[in-house]
Coordinates of C-alpha atoms and ligand atoms in Angstrom, one line a residue:
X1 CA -23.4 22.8 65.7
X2 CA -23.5 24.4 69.1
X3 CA -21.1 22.9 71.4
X4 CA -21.9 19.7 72.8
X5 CA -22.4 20.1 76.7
X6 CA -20.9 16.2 77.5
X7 CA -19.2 15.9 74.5
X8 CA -17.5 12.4 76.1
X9 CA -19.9 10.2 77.2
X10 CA -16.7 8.5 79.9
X11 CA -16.8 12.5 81.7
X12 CA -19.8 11.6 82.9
X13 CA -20.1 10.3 86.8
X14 CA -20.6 6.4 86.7
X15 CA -22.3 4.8 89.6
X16 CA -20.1 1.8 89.5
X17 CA -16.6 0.7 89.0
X18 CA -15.5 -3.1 88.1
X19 CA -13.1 -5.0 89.9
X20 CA -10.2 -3.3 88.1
X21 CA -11.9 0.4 89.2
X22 CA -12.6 1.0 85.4
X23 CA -16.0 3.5 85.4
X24 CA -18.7 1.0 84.4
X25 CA -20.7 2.2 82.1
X26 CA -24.6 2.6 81.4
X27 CA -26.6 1.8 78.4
X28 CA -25.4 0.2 76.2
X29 CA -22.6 -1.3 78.2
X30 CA -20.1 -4.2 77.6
X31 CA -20.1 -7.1 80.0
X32 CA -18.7 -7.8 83.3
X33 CA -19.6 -10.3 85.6
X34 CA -21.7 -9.2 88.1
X35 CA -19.9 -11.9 90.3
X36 CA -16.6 -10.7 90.2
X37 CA -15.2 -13.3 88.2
X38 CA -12.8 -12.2 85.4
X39 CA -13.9 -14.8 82.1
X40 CA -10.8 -15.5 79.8
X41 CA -10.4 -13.5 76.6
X42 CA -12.0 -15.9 74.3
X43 CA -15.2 -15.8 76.0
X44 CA -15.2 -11.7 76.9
X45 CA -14.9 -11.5 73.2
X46 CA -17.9 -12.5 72.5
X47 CA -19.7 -11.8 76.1
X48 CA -21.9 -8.4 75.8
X49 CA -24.3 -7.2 78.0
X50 CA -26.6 -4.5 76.3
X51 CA -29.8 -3.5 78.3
X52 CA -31.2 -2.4 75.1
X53 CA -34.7 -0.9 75.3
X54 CA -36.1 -3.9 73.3
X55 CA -32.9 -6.3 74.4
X56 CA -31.7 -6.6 70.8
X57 CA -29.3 -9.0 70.8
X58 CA -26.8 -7.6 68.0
X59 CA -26.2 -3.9 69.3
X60 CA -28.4 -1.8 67.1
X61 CA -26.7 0.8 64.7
X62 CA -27.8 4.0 65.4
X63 CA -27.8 5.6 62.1
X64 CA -28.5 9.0 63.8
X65 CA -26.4 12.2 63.2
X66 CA -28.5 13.8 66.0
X67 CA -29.9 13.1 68.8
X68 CA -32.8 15.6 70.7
X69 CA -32.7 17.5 73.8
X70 CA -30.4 19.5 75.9
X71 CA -27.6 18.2 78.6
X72 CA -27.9 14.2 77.3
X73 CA -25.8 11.6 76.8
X74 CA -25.6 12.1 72.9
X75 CA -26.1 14.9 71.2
X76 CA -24.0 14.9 67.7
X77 CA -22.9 12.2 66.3
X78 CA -19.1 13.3 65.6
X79 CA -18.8 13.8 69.3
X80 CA -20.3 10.6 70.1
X81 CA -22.8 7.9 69.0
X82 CA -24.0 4.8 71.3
X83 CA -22.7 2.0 68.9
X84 CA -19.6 3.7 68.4
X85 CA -19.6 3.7 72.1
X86 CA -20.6 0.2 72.8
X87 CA -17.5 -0.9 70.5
X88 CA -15.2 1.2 72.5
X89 CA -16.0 -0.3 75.9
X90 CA -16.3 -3.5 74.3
X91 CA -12.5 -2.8 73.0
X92 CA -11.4 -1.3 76.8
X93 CA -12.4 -4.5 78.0
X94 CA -10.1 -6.8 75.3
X95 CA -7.7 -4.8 75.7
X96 CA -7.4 -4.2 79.2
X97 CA -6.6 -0.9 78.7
X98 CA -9.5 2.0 80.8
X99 CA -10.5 3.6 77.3
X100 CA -10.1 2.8 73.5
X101 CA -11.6 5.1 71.2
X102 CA -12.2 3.9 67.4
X103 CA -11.7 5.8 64.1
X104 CA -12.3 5.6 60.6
X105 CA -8.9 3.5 59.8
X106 CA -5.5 2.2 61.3
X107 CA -3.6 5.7 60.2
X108 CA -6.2 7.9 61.5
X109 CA -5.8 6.5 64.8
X110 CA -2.0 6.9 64.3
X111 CA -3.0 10.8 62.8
X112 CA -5.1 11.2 66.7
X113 CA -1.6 10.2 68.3
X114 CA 0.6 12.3 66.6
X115 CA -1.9 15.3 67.0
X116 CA -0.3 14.8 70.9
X117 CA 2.9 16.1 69.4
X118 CA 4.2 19.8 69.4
X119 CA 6.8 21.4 66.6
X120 CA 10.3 20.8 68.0
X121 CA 9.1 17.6 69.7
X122 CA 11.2 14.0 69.1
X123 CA 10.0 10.7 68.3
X124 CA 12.0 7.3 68.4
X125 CA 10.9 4.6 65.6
X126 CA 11.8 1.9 64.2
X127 CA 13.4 1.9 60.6
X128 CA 11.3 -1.2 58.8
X129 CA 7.7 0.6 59.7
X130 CA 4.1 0.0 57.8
X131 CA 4.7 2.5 54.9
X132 CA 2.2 4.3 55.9
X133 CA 3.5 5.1 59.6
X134 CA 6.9 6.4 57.1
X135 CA 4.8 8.6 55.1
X136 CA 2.7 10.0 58.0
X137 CA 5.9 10.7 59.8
X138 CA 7.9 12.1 56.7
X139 CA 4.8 14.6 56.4
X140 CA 4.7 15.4 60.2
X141 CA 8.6 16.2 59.9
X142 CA 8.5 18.5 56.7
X143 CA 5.0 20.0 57.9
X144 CA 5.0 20.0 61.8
X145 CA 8.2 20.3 62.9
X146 CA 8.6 17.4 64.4
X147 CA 12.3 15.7 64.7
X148 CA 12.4 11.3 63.9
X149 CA 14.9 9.4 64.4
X150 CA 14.4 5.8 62.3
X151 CA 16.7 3.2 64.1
X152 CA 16.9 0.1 64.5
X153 CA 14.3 -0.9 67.5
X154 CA 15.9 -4.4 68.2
X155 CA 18.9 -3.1 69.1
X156 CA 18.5 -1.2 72.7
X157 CA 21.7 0.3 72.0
X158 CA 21.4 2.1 69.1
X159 CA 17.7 3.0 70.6
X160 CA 19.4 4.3 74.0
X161 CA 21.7 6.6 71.5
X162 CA 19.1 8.6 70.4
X163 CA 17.2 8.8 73.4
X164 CA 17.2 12.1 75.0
X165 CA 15.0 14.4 77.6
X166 CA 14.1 15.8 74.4
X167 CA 11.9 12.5 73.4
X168 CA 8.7 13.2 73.6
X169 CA 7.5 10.2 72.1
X170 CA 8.8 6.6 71.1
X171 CA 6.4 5.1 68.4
X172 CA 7.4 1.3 68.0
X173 CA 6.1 -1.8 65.7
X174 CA 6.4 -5.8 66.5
X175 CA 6.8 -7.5 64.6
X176 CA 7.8 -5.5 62.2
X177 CA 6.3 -6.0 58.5
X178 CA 7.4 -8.1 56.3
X179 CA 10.7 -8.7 57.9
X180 CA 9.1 -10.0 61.1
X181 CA 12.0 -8.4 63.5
X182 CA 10.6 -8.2 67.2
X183 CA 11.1 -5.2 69.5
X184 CA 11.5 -5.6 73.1
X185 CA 8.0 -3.9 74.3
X186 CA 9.2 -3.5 78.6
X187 CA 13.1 -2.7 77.7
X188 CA 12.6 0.3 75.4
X189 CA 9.8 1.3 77.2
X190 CA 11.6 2.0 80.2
X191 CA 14.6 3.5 78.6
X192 CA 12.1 6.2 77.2
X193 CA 10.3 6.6 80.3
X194 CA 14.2 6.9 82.2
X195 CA 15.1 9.4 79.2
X196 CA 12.3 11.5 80.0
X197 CA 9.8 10.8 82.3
X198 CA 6.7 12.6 80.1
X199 CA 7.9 10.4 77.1
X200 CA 5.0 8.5 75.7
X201 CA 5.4 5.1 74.8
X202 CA 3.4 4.1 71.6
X203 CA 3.0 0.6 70.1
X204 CA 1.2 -0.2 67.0
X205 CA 0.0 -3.9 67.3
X206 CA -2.0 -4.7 64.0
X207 CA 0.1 -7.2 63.4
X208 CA -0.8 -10.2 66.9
X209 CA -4.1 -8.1 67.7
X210 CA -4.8 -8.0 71.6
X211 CA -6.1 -11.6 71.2
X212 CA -1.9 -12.3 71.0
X213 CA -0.5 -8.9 73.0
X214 CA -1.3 -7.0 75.3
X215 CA 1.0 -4.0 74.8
X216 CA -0.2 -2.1 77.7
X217 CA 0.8 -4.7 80.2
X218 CA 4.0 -4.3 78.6
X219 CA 4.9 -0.6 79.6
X220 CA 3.6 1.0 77.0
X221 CA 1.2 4.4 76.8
X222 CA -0.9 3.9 74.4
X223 CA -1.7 1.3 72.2
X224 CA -3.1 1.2 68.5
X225 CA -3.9 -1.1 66.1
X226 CA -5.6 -0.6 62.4
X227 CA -9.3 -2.2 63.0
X228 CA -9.3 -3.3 59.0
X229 CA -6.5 -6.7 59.7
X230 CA -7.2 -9.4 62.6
X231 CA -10.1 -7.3 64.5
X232 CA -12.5 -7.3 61.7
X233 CA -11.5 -10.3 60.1
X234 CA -12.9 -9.8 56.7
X235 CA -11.5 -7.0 54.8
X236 CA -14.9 -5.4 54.6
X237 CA -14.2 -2.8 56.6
X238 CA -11.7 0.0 57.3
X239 CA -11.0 1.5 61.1
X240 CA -8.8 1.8 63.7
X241 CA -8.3 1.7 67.7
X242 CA -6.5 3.6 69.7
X243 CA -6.1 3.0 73.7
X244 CA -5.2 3.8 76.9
X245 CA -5.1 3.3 80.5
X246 CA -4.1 6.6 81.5
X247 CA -7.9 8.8 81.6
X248 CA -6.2 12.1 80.9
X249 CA -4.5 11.0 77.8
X250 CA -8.1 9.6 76.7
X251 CA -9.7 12.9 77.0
X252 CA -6.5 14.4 74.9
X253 CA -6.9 11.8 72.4
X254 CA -11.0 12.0 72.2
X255 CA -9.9 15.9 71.4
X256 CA -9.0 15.1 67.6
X257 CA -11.5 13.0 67.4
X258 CA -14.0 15.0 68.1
X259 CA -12.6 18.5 66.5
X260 CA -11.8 17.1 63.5
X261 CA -14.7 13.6 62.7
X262 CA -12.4 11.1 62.4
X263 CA -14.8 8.9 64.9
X264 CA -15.8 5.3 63.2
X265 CA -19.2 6.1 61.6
X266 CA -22.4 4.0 63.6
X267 CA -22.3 1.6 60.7
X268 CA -18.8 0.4 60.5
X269 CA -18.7 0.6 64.5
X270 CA -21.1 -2.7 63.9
X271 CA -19.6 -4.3 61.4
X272 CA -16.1 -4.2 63.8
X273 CA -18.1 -5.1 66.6
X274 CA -19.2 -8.3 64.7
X275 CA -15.9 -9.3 63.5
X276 CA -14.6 -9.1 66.6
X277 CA -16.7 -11.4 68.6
X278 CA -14.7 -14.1 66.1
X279 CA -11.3 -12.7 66.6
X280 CA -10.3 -15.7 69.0
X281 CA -11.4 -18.3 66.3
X282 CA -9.9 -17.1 63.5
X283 CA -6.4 -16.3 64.9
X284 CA -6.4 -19.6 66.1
X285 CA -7.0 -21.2 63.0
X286 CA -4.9 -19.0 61.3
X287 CA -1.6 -19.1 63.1
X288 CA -2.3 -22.7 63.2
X289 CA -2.0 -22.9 59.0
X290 CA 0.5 -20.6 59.5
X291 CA 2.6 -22.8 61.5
X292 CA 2.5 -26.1 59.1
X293 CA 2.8 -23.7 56.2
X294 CA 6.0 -22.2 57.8
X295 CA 7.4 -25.5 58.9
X296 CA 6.6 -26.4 55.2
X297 CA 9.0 -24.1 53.8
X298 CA 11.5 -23.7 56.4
X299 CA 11.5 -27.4 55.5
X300 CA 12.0 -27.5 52.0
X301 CA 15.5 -25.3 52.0
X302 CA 13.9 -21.6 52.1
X303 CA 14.4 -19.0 54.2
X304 CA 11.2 -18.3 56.3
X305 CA 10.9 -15.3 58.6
X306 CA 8.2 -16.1 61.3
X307 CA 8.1 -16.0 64.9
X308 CA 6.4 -19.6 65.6
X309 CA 9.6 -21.1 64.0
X310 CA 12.2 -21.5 66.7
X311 CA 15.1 -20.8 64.0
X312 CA 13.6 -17.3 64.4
X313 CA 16.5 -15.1 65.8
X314 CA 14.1 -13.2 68.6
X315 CA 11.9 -16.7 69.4
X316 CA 12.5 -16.4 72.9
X317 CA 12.2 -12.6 73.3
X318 CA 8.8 -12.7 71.2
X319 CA 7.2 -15.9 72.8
X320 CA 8.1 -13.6 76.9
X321 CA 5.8 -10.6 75.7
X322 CA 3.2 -12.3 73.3
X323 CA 0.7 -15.6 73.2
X324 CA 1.2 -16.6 69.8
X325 CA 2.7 -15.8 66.5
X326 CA 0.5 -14.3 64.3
X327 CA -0.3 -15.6 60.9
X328 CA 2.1 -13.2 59.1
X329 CA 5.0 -14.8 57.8
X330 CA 8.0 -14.4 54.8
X331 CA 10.3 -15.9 53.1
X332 CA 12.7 -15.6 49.9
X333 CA 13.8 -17.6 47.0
X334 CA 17.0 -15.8 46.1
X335 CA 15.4 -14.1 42.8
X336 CA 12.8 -11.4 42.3
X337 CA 11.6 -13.0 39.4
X338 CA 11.2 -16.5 40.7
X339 CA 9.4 -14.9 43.7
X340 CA 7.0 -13.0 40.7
X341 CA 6.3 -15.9 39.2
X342 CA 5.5 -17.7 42.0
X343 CA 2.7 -15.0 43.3
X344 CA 1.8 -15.1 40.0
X345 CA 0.9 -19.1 39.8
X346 CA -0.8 -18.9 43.7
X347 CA -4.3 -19.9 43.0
X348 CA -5.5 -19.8 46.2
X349 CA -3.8 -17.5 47.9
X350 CA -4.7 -13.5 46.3
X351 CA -2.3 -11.5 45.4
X352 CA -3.5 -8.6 47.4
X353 CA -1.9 -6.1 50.0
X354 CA -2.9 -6.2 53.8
X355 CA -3.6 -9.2 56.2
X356 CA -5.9 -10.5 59.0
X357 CA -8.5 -11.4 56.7
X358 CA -10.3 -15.3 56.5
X359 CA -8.6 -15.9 53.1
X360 CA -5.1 -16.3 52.6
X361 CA -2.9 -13.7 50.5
X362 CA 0.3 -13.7 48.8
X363 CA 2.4 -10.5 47.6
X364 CA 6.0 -9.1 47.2
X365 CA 6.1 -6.4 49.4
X366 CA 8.5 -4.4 47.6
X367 CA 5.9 -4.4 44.6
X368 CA 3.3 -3.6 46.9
X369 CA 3.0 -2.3 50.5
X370 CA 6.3 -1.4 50.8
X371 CA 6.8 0.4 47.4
X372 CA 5.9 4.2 48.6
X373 CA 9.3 3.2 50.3
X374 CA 12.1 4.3 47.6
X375 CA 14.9 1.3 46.1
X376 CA 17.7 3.2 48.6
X377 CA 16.1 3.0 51.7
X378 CA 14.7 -0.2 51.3
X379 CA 18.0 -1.9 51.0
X380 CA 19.5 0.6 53.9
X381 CA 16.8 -0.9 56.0
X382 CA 17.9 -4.5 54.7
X383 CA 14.5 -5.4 53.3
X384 CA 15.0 -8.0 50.6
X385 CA 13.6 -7.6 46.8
X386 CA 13.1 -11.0 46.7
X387 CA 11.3 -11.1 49.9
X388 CA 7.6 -12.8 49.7
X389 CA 4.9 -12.3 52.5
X390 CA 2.1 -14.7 52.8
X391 CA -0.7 -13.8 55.4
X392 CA -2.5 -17.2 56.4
X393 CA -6.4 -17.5 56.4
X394 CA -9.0 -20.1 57.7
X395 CA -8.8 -22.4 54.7
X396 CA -7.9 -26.2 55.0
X397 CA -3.9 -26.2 55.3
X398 CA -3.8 -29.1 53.0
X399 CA -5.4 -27.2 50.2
X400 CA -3.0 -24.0 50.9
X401 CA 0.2 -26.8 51.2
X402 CA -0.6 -27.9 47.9
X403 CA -1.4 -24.7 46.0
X404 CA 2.3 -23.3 47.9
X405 CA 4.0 -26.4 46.2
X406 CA 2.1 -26.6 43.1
X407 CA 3.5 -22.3 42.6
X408 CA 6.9 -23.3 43.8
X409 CA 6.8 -26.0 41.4
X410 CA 5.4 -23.7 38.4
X411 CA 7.9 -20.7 39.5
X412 CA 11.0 -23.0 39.7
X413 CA 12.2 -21.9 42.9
X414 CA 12.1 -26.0 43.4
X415 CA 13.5 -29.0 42.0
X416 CA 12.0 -32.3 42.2
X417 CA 14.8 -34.8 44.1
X418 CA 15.1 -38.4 43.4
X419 CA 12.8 -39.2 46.4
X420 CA 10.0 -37.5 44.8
X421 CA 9.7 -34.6 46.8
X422 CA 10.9 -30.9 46.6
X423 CA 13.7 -28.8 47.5
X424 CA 14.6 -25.2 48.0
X425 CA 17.3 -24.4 44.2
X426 CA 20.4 -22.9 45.6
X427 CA 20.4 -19.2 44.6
X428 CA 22.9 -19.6 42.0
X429 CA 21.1 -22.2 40.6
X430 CA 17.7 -20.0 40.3
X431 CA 18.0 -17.9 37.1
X432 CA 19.8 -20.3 35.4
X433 CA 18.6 -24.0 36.3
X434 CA 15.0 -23.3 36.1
X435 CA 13.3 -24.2 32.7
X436 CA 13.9 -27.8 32.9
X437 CA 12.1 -28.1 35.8
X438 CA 8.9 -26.0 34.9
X439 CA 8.7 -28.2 31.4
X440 CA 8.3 -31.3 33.8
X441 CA 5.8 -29.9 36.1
X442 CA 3.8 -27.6 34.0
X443 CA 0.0 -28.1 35.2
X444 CA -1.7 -29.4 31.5
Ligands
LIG1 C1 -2.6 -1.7 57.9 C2 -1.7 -1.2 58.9 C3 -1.8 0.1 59.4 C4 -2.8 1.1 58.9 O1 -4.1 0.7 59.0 P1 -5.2 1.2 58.0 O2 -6.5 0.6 58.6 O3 -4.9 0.6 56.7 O4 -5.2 2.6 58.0 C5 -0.9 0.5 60.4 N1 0.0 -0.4 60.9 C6 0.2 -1.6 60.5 C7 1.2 -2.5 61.0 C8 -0.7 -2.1 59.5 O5 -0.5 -3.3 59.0

């Protein structure tokens, strides 16, 4: 295609700013309130102001790959495309960031950041990332020359050792995955901005959304997040966000975008756009379950790994830089293969990888998400085998309660005590103690 002249619809020259000075934008544009006022995040969620030629109410997809004449806003729709656009203003506003561009999955837009980085350049990261953040980076350090250091982010220490002028980049992750460990967001952003001043700060927050964090208010560059989990809601669709509040970085990361196609296609734009107008309601619901289901097993003797419970080690340190706790949670039963049986006998809960979605899932992520990470480094990076992750949907919390105990139960990673209810087997007790107790409760 010829070159687009305006390839980035922001470059134009906006006749407006809003009360934070972000450009407001023309046709079709997200909403603000003409009066000033500044509506809370559930309600700008949902709030968006299109002057559509016919006032559609639901943004219309424009399933164009072109768009005629010379010199206008669109031209091609790789460089841009007005739904896509309508999403990424709608996603500036949420999260509070001046520009948030959307591609065709989580890793892409972590594939657009890292395009930012130059052979001989050094990131800092944790060492209990997505798997997929590991693999990217192995790739970028046997194919780009680029220099990682894996520690471990919630220790500043060990974070400040490695920090140099040479850090060009610090790429962190909280809570982590499954293990749930939380990163201080404003202290290791300033150690990378002290170590070098250029150093970009980058979190990845699939795991609260910016309904629960706001990782931009808390130092950091640029924020990304994978658009599949909490921000479309339904595991129906795969993209990813990435944003800003610096407007130089967002033409540098539009550049990738652009030169290479990555750019969420109109279609899937609108599908995001619609899960995310019922991102508040959902993630309330779900950390709520979440909650009962983790005071449920924290109750009954297991170990449970989730920031809402206030045995977690980092509760005060999560609860100063985030709203809520997610709906992400683990916990162990001292054996892999009581924790396989008890996926196995979940009814309710689908033994499937990811999270965010209205239906609640169960899996062992050293089976699943976390198996492209090899036996060695799993256990280097502490990561239990035994380790189960559940990811909490909209359902009725009674109904997930039950179908919990009714797998414990099945799995023997309980015992029935003379009161009737259940309790957590010691660890030594698991592999051996267990066949009595399945005999008795075995469903018919
Ligand atoms: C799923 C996920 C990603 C990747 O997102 P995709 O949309 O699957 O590419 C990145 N980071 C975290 C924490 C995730 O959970």
């Amino acid at each position: 295609m010829a070159a687009p002249v305006n390839p980035s619809p922001l470059n134009k020259a906006f006749k407006h700013l809003d009360i934070d000075g972000h450009d407001l934008p023309p046709s079709p544009a997200p909403s603000s309130p003409g009066n000033g006022k500044k509506y809370t995040l559930a309600t700008e969620l949902v709030y968006t102001e299109s002057n559509d030629q016919y006032n559609a109410s639901s943004v219309p997809i424009y399933q164009s790959a072109t768009f005629k004449g010379e010199g206008n806003e669109y031209d091609y729709t790789r460089s841009g495309n007005p739904t896509r656009t309508h999403l990424e203003r709608h996603l500036a506003k949420i999260m509070g960031a001046h520009r948030a561009l959307v591609v065709s999955s989580g890793m892409a837009a972590l594939d657009v950041i890292t395009r930012l980085l130059k052979p001989g350049d050094e990131v800092v990261t944790g060492d209990d990332l997505y798997g997929g953040t590991n693999r990217l980076l192995k790739f970028l350090t046997t194919h780009g020359g680029i220099i990682v250091h894996h520690v471990d982010t919630t220790n500043p220490a060990a974070v400040q050792a490695v920090l140099s002028p040479k850090t060009t980049m610090m790429l962190l992750e909280t809570p982590t995955n499954p293990l749930m460990k939380i990163v201080d967001i404003p202290t290791l952003s300033s150690a990378a901005h002290a170590a070098n001043p250029a150093a970009l700060v980058v979190v990845d927050n699939t795991m609260l959304s910016p309904y629960l964090q706001n990782p931009l208010d808390l130092g950091a560059d640029i924020v990304y997040e994978s658009g599949t989990k909490y921000l479309s809601g339904h595991h129906d669709v795969m993209a990813g966000v990435v944003a800003t509040n610096d407007p130089q970085l967002g033409d540098r990361l539009y550049f990738p975008i652009n030169a290479s196609g990555c750019g969420l296609s109109p279609f899937d734009s609108w599908l995001l756009l619609r899960g995310i107008k019922t991102l508040a309601v959902r993630m309330e619901k779900q950390q709520a379950n979440a909650q009962a289901i983790a005071e449920f097993l924290e109750g009954h003797g297991f170990k449970v790994r989730y920031p809402g419970l206030k045995s977690h080690p980092q509760y005060d340190l999560h609860w100063s830089q985030a709203r809520g706790a997610g709906a992400v949670m683990s916990f162990e039963t001292g054996s892999t293969a009581v924790s396989e049986r008890i996926v196995e006998a979940a009814r309710l809960f689908a033994i499937s990888v990811s999270f965010g979605c209205v239906n609640s899932l169960i899996s062992m992520p050293c089976r699943m998400s976390h198996a492209s990470i090899d036996a060695a480094t799993r256990k280097e990076r502490s990561l239990p085998e035994d380790i189960i992750r559940l990811c909490i949907g909209i359902e009725d919390v009674s109904d997930l309660i039950d179908d919990l105990q009714q797998a414990l139960v099945r799995a023997g990673a309980v015992r029935i005590t003379t009161e009737g209810g259940i309790q957590a087997l010691d660890s030594r007790d698991v592999e051996g103690g267990t066949a009595q107790t399945r005999q008795v409760t075995d469903e018919p």
